[in-house]
Short mmCIF file of C-alpha atoms in Angstrom, two decimals:
data_model
loop_
_atom_site.label_atom_id
_atom_site.label_comp_id
_atom_site.label_asym_id
_atom_site.label_seq_id
_atom_site.Cartn_x
_atom_site.Cartn_y
_atom_site.Cartn_z
CA UNK A 22 -46.94 -58.67 -39.64
CA UNK A 23 -43.99 -59.00 -37.28
CA UNK A 24 -42.77 -55.64 -36.03
CA UNK A 25 -39.69 -54.80 -34.04
CA UNK A 26 -39.01 -51.74 -31.94
CA UNK A 27 -35.53 -50.87 -30.73
CA UNK A 28 -35.49 -48.61 -27.67
CA UNK A 29 -32.15 -46.89 -27.02
CA UNK A 30 -32.54 -45.51 -23.54
CA UNK A 31 -30.24 -44.08 -20.90
CA UNK A 32 -29.74 -47.49 -19.27
CA UNK A 33 -30.40 -50.17 -21.89
CA UNK A 34 -30.91 -51.06 -25.53
CA UNK A 35 -34.12 -53.07 -25.65
CA UNK A 36 -35.44 -54.90 -28.71
CA UNK A 37 -39.12 -55.86 -28.54
CA UNK A 38 -40.60 -58.07 -31.26
CA UNK A 39 -44.38 -58.14 -31.60
CA UNK A 40 -46.88 -59.77 -33.93
CA UNK A 41 -49.41 -57.16 -34.89
CA UNK A 42 -51.79 -55.79 -37.47
CA UNK A 43 -54.04 -52.78 -37.53
CA UNK A 44 -57.07 -53.10 -35.28
CA UNK A 45 -55.67 -56.00 -33.25
CA UNK A 46 -53.85 -56.16 -29.95
CA UNK A 47 -50.06 -56.48 -30.52
CA UNK A 48 -48.76 -59.74 -29.07
CA UNK A 49 -45.19 -59.92 -27.71
CA UNK A 50 -43.10 -62.55 -29.47
CA UNK A 51 -39.55 -61.90 -28.24
CA UNK A 52 -37.60 -59.50 -26.03
CA UNK A 53 -33.86 -58.84 -25.91
CA UNK A 54 -32.12 -56.36 -23.64
CA UNK A 55 -28.50 -55.23 -23.25
CA UNK A 56 -27.05 -52.94 -20.61
CA UNK A 57 -25.65 -49.82 -22.24
CA UNK A 58 -25.70 -46.95 -19.70
CA UNK A 59 -25.06 -44.28 -22.31
CA UNK A 60 -25.14 -41.49 -19.75
CA UNK A 61 -22.00 -42.94 -18.15
CA UNK A 62 -20.17 -42.57 -21.48
CA UNK A 63 -20.45 -38.79 -21.63
CA UNK A 64 -17.29 -36.67 -21.90
CA UNK A 65 -17.43 -33.25 -20.23
CA UNK A 66 -21.03 -34.05 -19.47
CA UNK A 67 -22.20 -33.32 -23.02
CA UNK A 68 -20.51 -35.50 -25.66
CA UNK A 69 -20.83 -39.25 -26.15
CA UNK A 70 -17.35 -40.75 -25.94
CA UNK A 71 -15.78 -42.87 -28.66
CA UNK A 72 -16.11 -45.91 -26.42
CA UNK A 73 -19.78 -45.11 -25.89
CA UNK A 74 -20.39 -44.67 -29.62
CA UNK A 75 -18.69 -47.99 -30.35
CA UNK A 76 -20.70 -49.72 -27.66
CA UNK A 77 -23.93 -48.29 -29.07
CA UNK A 78 -23.01 -49.43 -32.58
CA UNK A 79 -22.24 -52.94 -31.34
CA UNK A 80 -25.58 -53.16 -29.50
CA UNK A 81 -27.53 -51.98 -32.56
CA UNK A 82 -25.70 -54.42 -34.85
CA UNK A 83 -26.52 -57.25 -32.46
CA UNK A 84 -30.16 -56.21 -32.23
CA UNK A 85 -30.45 -56.04 -36.04
CA UNK A 86 -29.13 -59.60 -36.37
CA UNK A 87 -31.60 -60.83 -33.76
CA UNK A 88 -34.47 -59.01 -35.48
CA UNK A 89 -33.55 -60.67 -38.77
CA UNK A 90 -33.35 -64.07 -37.08
CA UNK A 91 -36.83 -63.54 -35.57
CA UNK A 92 -38.37 -62.62 -38.92
CA UNK A 93 -39.01 -58.93 -38.23
CA UNK A 94 -40.46 -57.19 -41.30
CA UNK A 95 -40.33 -53.63 -40.04
CA UNK A 96 -37.80 -52.42 -37.45
CA UNK A 97 -38.43 -49.07 -35.78
CA UNK A 98 -35.66 -47.57 -33.67
CA UNK A 99 -35.78 -44.60 -31.34
CA UNK A 100 -33.54 -42.91 -28.79
CA UNK A 101 -34.46 -40.90 -25.72
CA UNK A 102 -32.78 -38.45 -23.35
CA UNK A 103 -29.15 -39.67 -23.34
CA UNK A 104 -28.77 -39.37 -27.13
CA UNK A 105 -31.12 -36.39 -27.35
CA UNK A 106 -28.94 -34.36 -25.01
CA UNK A 107 -25.54 -35.41 -26.36
CA UNK A 108 -23.90 -32.61 -28.36
CA UNK A 109 -22.66 -35.15 -30.91
CA UNK A 110 -25.79 -37.31 -30.80
CA UNK A 111 -26.77 -36.72 -34.43
CA UNK A 112 -23.28 -37.57 -35.70
CA UNK A 113 -23.22 -40.78 -33.66
CA UNK A 114 -26.63 -41.83 -34.98
CA UNK A 115 -25.57 -41.10 -38.56
CA UNK A 116 -22.55 -43.34 -37.99
CA UNK A 117 -24.84 -46.08 -36.73
CA UNK A 118 -27.18 -45.64 -39.71
CA UNK A 119 -24.29 -45.83 -42.19
CA UNK A 120 -23.01 -49.05 -40.61
CA UNK A 121 -26.33 -50.83 -40.00
CA UNK A 122 -28.90 -49.21 -42.27
CA UNK A 123 -31.06 -48.43 -39.23
CA UNK A 124 -32.43 -44.92 -38.95
CA UNK A 125 -32.94 -43.96 -35.30
CA UNK A 126 -35.62 -41.42 -34.44
CA UNK A 127 -34.74 -39.10 -31.57
CA UNK A 128 -37.85 -38.56 -29.48
CA UNK A 129 -38.42 -35.37 -27.56
CA UNK A 130 -39.49 -35.62 -23.95
CA UNK A 131 -43.02 -34.60 -24.92
CA UNK A 132 -43.04 -37.28 -27.64
CA UNK A 133 -42.13 -39.83 -24.99
CA UNK A 134 -44.98 -38.66 -22.76
CA UNK A 135 -47.53 -38.68 -25.60
CA UNK A 136 -46.59 -42.12 -26.95
CA UNK A 137 -46.56 -43.64 -23.49
CA UNK A 138 -49.95 -42.09 -22.85
CA UNK A 139 -51.28 -43.63 -26.08
CA UNK A 140 -50.11 -47.09 -24.96
CA UNK A 141 -51.71 -46.69 -21.54
CA UNK A 142 -54.99 -45.48 -23.05
CA UNK A 143 -55.15 -48.49 -25.38
CA UNK A 144 -54.35 -50.86 -22.52
CA UNK A 145 -56.99 -49.56 -20.10
CA UNK A 146 -59.54 -48.28 -22.62
CA UNK A 147 -62.04 -45.45 -22.64
CA UNK A 148 -63.78 -46.59 -19.47
CA UNK A 149 -60.80 -45.31 -17.47
CA UNK A 150 -61.91 -41.73 -18.09
CA UNK A 151 -59.31 -39.07 -17.49
CA UNK A 152 -55.90 -40.71 -17.23
CA UNK A 153 -52.83 -39.44 -15.39
CA UNK A 154 -49.68 -41.24 -16.53
CA UNK A 155 -46.28 -41.08 -14.78
CA UNK A 156 -43.08 -42.57 -16.20
CA UNK A 157 -39.62 -42.39 -14.59
CA UNK A 158 -36.79 -43.19 -16.98
CA UNK A 159 -33.04 -43.04 -16.60
CA UNK A 160 -32.85 -39.43 -17.78
CA UNK A 161 -36.28 -37.90 -17.36
CA UNK A 162 -39.70 -37.97 -15.72
CA UNK A 163 -42.71 -37.84 -18.04
CA UNK A 164 -46.17 -36.74 -16.91
CA UNK A 165 -49.25 -36.78 -19.14
CA UNK A 166 -52.96 -36.34 -18.54
CA UNK A 167 -56.02 -36.42 -20.74
CA UNK A 168 -59.40 -37.85 -21.75
CA UNK A 169 -58.53 -38.91 -25.30
CA UNK A 170 -55.72 -40.83 -27.01
CA UNK A 171 -53.65 -37.65 -27.15
CA UNK A 172 -53.11 -36.07 -23.72
CA UNK A 173 -54.24 -32.56 -22.89
CA UNK A 174 -50.86 -31.96 -21.29
CA UNK A 175 -47.53 -33.73 -21.72
CA UNK A 176 -44.55 -32.71 -19.59
CA UNK A 177 -40.96 -33.96 -19.49
CA UNK A 178 -38.63 -33.02 -16.62
CA UNK A 179 -34.90 -33.81 -16.21
CA UNK A 180 -35.62 -35.98 -13.17
CA UNK A 181 -34.59 -39.43 -14.34
CA UNK A 182 -33.38 -41.85 -11.68
CA UNK A 183 -29.99 -42.41 -13.32
CA UNK A 184 -29.37 -38.73 -14.00
CA UNK A 185 -30.13 -37.74 -10.39
CA UNK A 186 -28.06 -40.56 -8.92
CA UNK A 187 -24.99 -39.56 -10.94
CA UNK A 188 -25.42 -35.84 -10.49
CA UNK A 189 -26.62 -35.56 -6.90
CA UNK A 190 -25.21 -38.46 -4.87
CA UNK A 191 -21.52 -38.83 -4.00
CA UNK A 192 -21.73 -42.12 -2.10
CA UNK A 193 -23.85 -45.24 -1.71
CA UNK A 194 -25.86 -45.04 0.45
CA UNK A 195 -26.07 -41.26 -0.06
CA UNK A 196 -25.35 -38.98 2.90
CA UNK A 197 -28.60 -37.82 4.55
CA UNK A 198 -27.92 -34.21 3.57
CA UNK A 199 -27.66 -35.16 -0.11
CA UNK A 200 -30.86 -37.19 0.04
CA UNK A 201 -32.67 -34.26 1.65
CA UNK A 202 -31.32 -31.80 -0.91
CA UNK A 203 -32.39 -34.08 -3.77
CA UNK A 204 -35.85 -34.31 -2.25
CA UNK A 205 -36.05 -30.52 -2.10
CA UNK A 206 -34.82 -30.13 -5.69
CA UNK A 207 -37.20 -32.74 -7.11
CA UNK A 208 -40.22 -31.29 -5.34
CA UNK A 209 -39.43 -27.78 -6.53
CA UNK A 210 -39.13 -28.99 -10.14
CA UNK A 211 -42.38 -30.96 -10.08
CA UNK A 212 -44.28 -28.23 -8.22
CA UNK A 213 -43.77 -25.88 -11.18
CA UNK A 214 -45.78 -28.22 -13.42
CA UNK A 215 -48.62 -29.16 -11.08
CA UNK A 216 -51.03 -26.44 -12.16
CA UNK A 217 -50.47 -27.27 -15.85
CA UNK A 218 -51.32 -30.92 -15.18
CA UNK A 219 -54.26 -30.43 -12.82
CA UNK A 220 -55.99 -27.52 -14.59
CA UNK A 221 -57.99 -30.00 -16.69
CA UNK A 222 -59.39 -31.80 -13.65
CA UNK A 223 -58.57 -34.66 -11.34
CA UNK A 224 -57.79 -38.01 -12.93
CA UNK A 225 -60.24 -40.88 -12.83
CA UNK A 226 -57.35 -43.34 -13.11
CA UNK A 227 -53.70 -42.75 -12.17
CA UNK A 228 -51.17 -45.02 -13.87
CA UNK A 229 -47.43 -45.64 -13.71
CA UNK A 230 -45.11 -47.19 -16.28
CA UNK A 231 -41.37 -47.93 -16.36
CA UNK A 232 -38.98 -50.27 -14.61
CA UNK A 233 -38.56 -47.91 -11.65
CA UNK A 234 -42.27 -47.94 -10.81
CA UNK A 235 -42.53 -51.70 -11.37
CA UNK A 236 -39.68 -52.34 -8.93
CA UNK A 237 -41.09 -49.95 -6.34
CA UNK A 238 -44.48 -51.64 -6.60
CA UNK A 239 -42.89 -55.07 -6.28
CA UNK A 240 -40.94 -54.29 -3.11
CA UNK A 241 -44.09 -52.69 -1.69
CA UNK A 242 -45.96 -55.97 -2.14
CA UNK A 243 -47.25 -56.12 -5.73
CA UNK A 244 -47.41 -59.48 -7.49
CA UNK A 245 -44.18 -60.76 -9.09
CA UNK A 246 -43.86 -60.91 -12.88
CA UNK A 247 -44.14 -64.69 -12.72
CA UNK A 248 -47.84 -64.37 -11.88
CA UNK A 249 -48.59 -63.08 -15.36
CA UNK A 250 -48.68 -60.09 -17.66
CA UNK A 251 -52.23 -58.97 -16.91
CA UNK A 252 -52.32 -59.26 -13.12
CA UNK A 253 -53.35 -55.98 -11.49
CA UNK A 254 -50.43 -54.35 -9.71
CA UNK A 255 -50.64 -51.14 -7.69
CA UNK A 256 -48.30 -48.86 -5.79
CA UNK A 257 -49.84 -47.08 -2.81
CA UNK A 258 -48.36 -43.77 -1.75
CA UNK A 259 -48.43 -44.72 1.93
CA UNK A 260 -46.21 -47.74 1.15
CA UNK A 261 -43.94 -45.69 -1.10
CA UNK A 262 -43.30 -43.08 1.61
CA UNK A 263 -42.00 -45.81 3.90
CA UNK A 264 -39.79 -47.36 1.24
CA UNK A 265 -38.42 -44.04 0.01
CA UNK A 266 -37.09 -43.46 3.53
CA UNK A 267 -35.61 -46.95 3.79
CA UNK A 268 -33.97 -47.18 0.36
CA UNK A 269 -31.69 -44.18 0.94
CA UNK A 270 -30.23 -45.92 4.00
CA UNK A 271 -29.47 -49.19 2.19
CA UNK A 272 -26.48 -50.09 0.03
CA UNK A 273 -26.93 -51.06 -3.61
CA UNK A 274 -26.13 -54.63 -2.67
CA UNK A 275 -28.87 -54.65 -0.04
CA UNK A 276 -31.35 -53.14 -2.50
CA UNK A 277 -30.49 -55.74 -5.13
CA UNK A 278 -31.52 -58.44 -2.64
CA UNK A 279 -35.06 -57.02 -2.48
CA UNK A 280 -37.77 -58.80 -4.49
CA UNK A 281 -37.92 -57.66 -8.10
CA UNK A 282 -34.89 -55.33 -7.94
CA UNK A 283 -32.17 -55.95 -10.51
CA UNK A 284 -28.49 -55.47 -9.72
CA UNK A 285 -28.13 -52.94 -12.53
CA UNK A 286 -31.03 -50.77 -11.31
CA UNK A 287 -30.36 -51.02 -7.58
CA UNK A 288 -27.98 -48.00 -7.40
CA UNK A 289 -30.57 -45.59 -8.81
CA UNK A 290 -33.64 -46.87 -6.98
CA UNK A 291 -33.42 -44.37 -4.06
CA UNK A 292 -33.49 -41.42 -6.45
CA UNK A 293 -36.35 -43.05 -8.35
CA UNK A 294 -38.30 -43.48 -5.11
CA UNK A 295 -37.75 -39.82 -4.19
CA UNK A 296 -39.13 -38.75 -7.58
CA UNK A 297 -42.10 -41.13 -7.38
CA UNK A 298 -42.95 -39.98 -3.84
CA UNK A 299 -42.79 -36.32 -4.84
CA UNK A 300 -44.94 -36.80 -7.95
CA UNK A 301 -47.63 -38.75 -6.11
CA UNK A 302 -47.68 -36.30 -3.21
CA UNK A 303 -47.75 -33.09 -5.23
CA UNK A 304 -50.29 -34.45 -7.71
CA UNK A 305 -52.37 -35.82 -4.80
CA UNK A 306 -52.35 -39.42 -6.02
CA UNK A 307 -53.01 -42.06 -3.35
CA UNK A 308 -52.52 -45.06 -5.65
CA UNK A 309 -50.96 -45.81 -9.02
CA UNK A 310 -51.80 -48.83 -11.13
CA UNK A 311 -48.80 -50.21 -13.01
CA UNK A 312 -49.40 -50.59 -16.75
CA UNK A 313 -47.45 -53.31 -18.61
CA UNK A 314 -47.47 -51.22 -21.80
CA UNK A 315 -45.32 -48.11 -22.14
CA UNK A 316 -43.23 -46.20 -24.69
CA UNK A 317 -42.19 -49.14 -26.89
CA UNK A 318 -45.79 -50.25 -27.29
CA UNK A 319 -46.79 -46.66 -28.02
CA UNK A 320 -44.29 -46.53 -30.89
CA UNK A 321 -45.73 -49.76 -32.33
CA UNK A 322 -49.31 -48.52 -31.98
CA UNK A 323 -48.43 -45.29 -33.78
CA UNK A 324 -46.92 -47.33 -36.61
CA UNK A 325 -50.00 -49.55 -36.85
CA UNK A 326 -52.33 -46.53 -36.87
CA UNK A 327 -50.41 -45.13 -39.86
CA UNK A 328 -50.78 -48.33 -41.91
CA UNK A 329 -53.45 -48.38 -44.62
CA UNK A 330 -56.44 -50.59 -43.94
CA UNK A 331 -56.26 -53.90 -45.78
#
């Protein structure tokens, strides 16, 4: 059957259409993305503004029309940190449901970590042993580790690249003192979780997902997307340390000129690099392999697992 998953994140609304059935590898059929930046539509830091709610509704309506045009039989929609943390998030989603008929599931941070972990496990398989999975989103950092399809530990921290850029930097490039203070803050937050993650043992395979990690790997020398979906791409900590220092001294325009960096993501890449550097250092990871599957694929896999066998 043709499934659709609508991901309402802090930065974008992303519709992914896949052809799938239980027991088979889901095959991507179509992808559509719109810039939304919900976190920039917050009033008093806690309520989604009327303009933001209208923009969200418009994006969902557009995505529903595209899904219908592409023959989607089952559309699953979910929202992450920006909607989850909005004081009026439930009311806004009810308004969207009433207008479009689409029910949007609000995922907790731990749900995000678990579903992303499931996708990574299915991509790399059992031979990868104990997996450590890192994911930097716009609003949060997810960390998960485990031997099975469900992680032993799943952690979500408010260390998303967009959130930190808005809340911690006053200029672009950020003043050195702000960059140093962000580094201190991020490392203190991650350090509190290290023992919970590592108590089960060192990972056999460390993996990264998300646009932030893909862009960091690309500027550090990983293969471009044009070389194919399944090409092995890695991010080495030694390379990341160098780039984390350079990115905070560059303007957004200069970052956007780097290979693989989009104009929309360029402003938040320094904060993302600081988080990635801290996570790899504190968790003692020398190298991360970038996985092409992440949260959206995890949602689809969960749906397929729940289907009755034909």
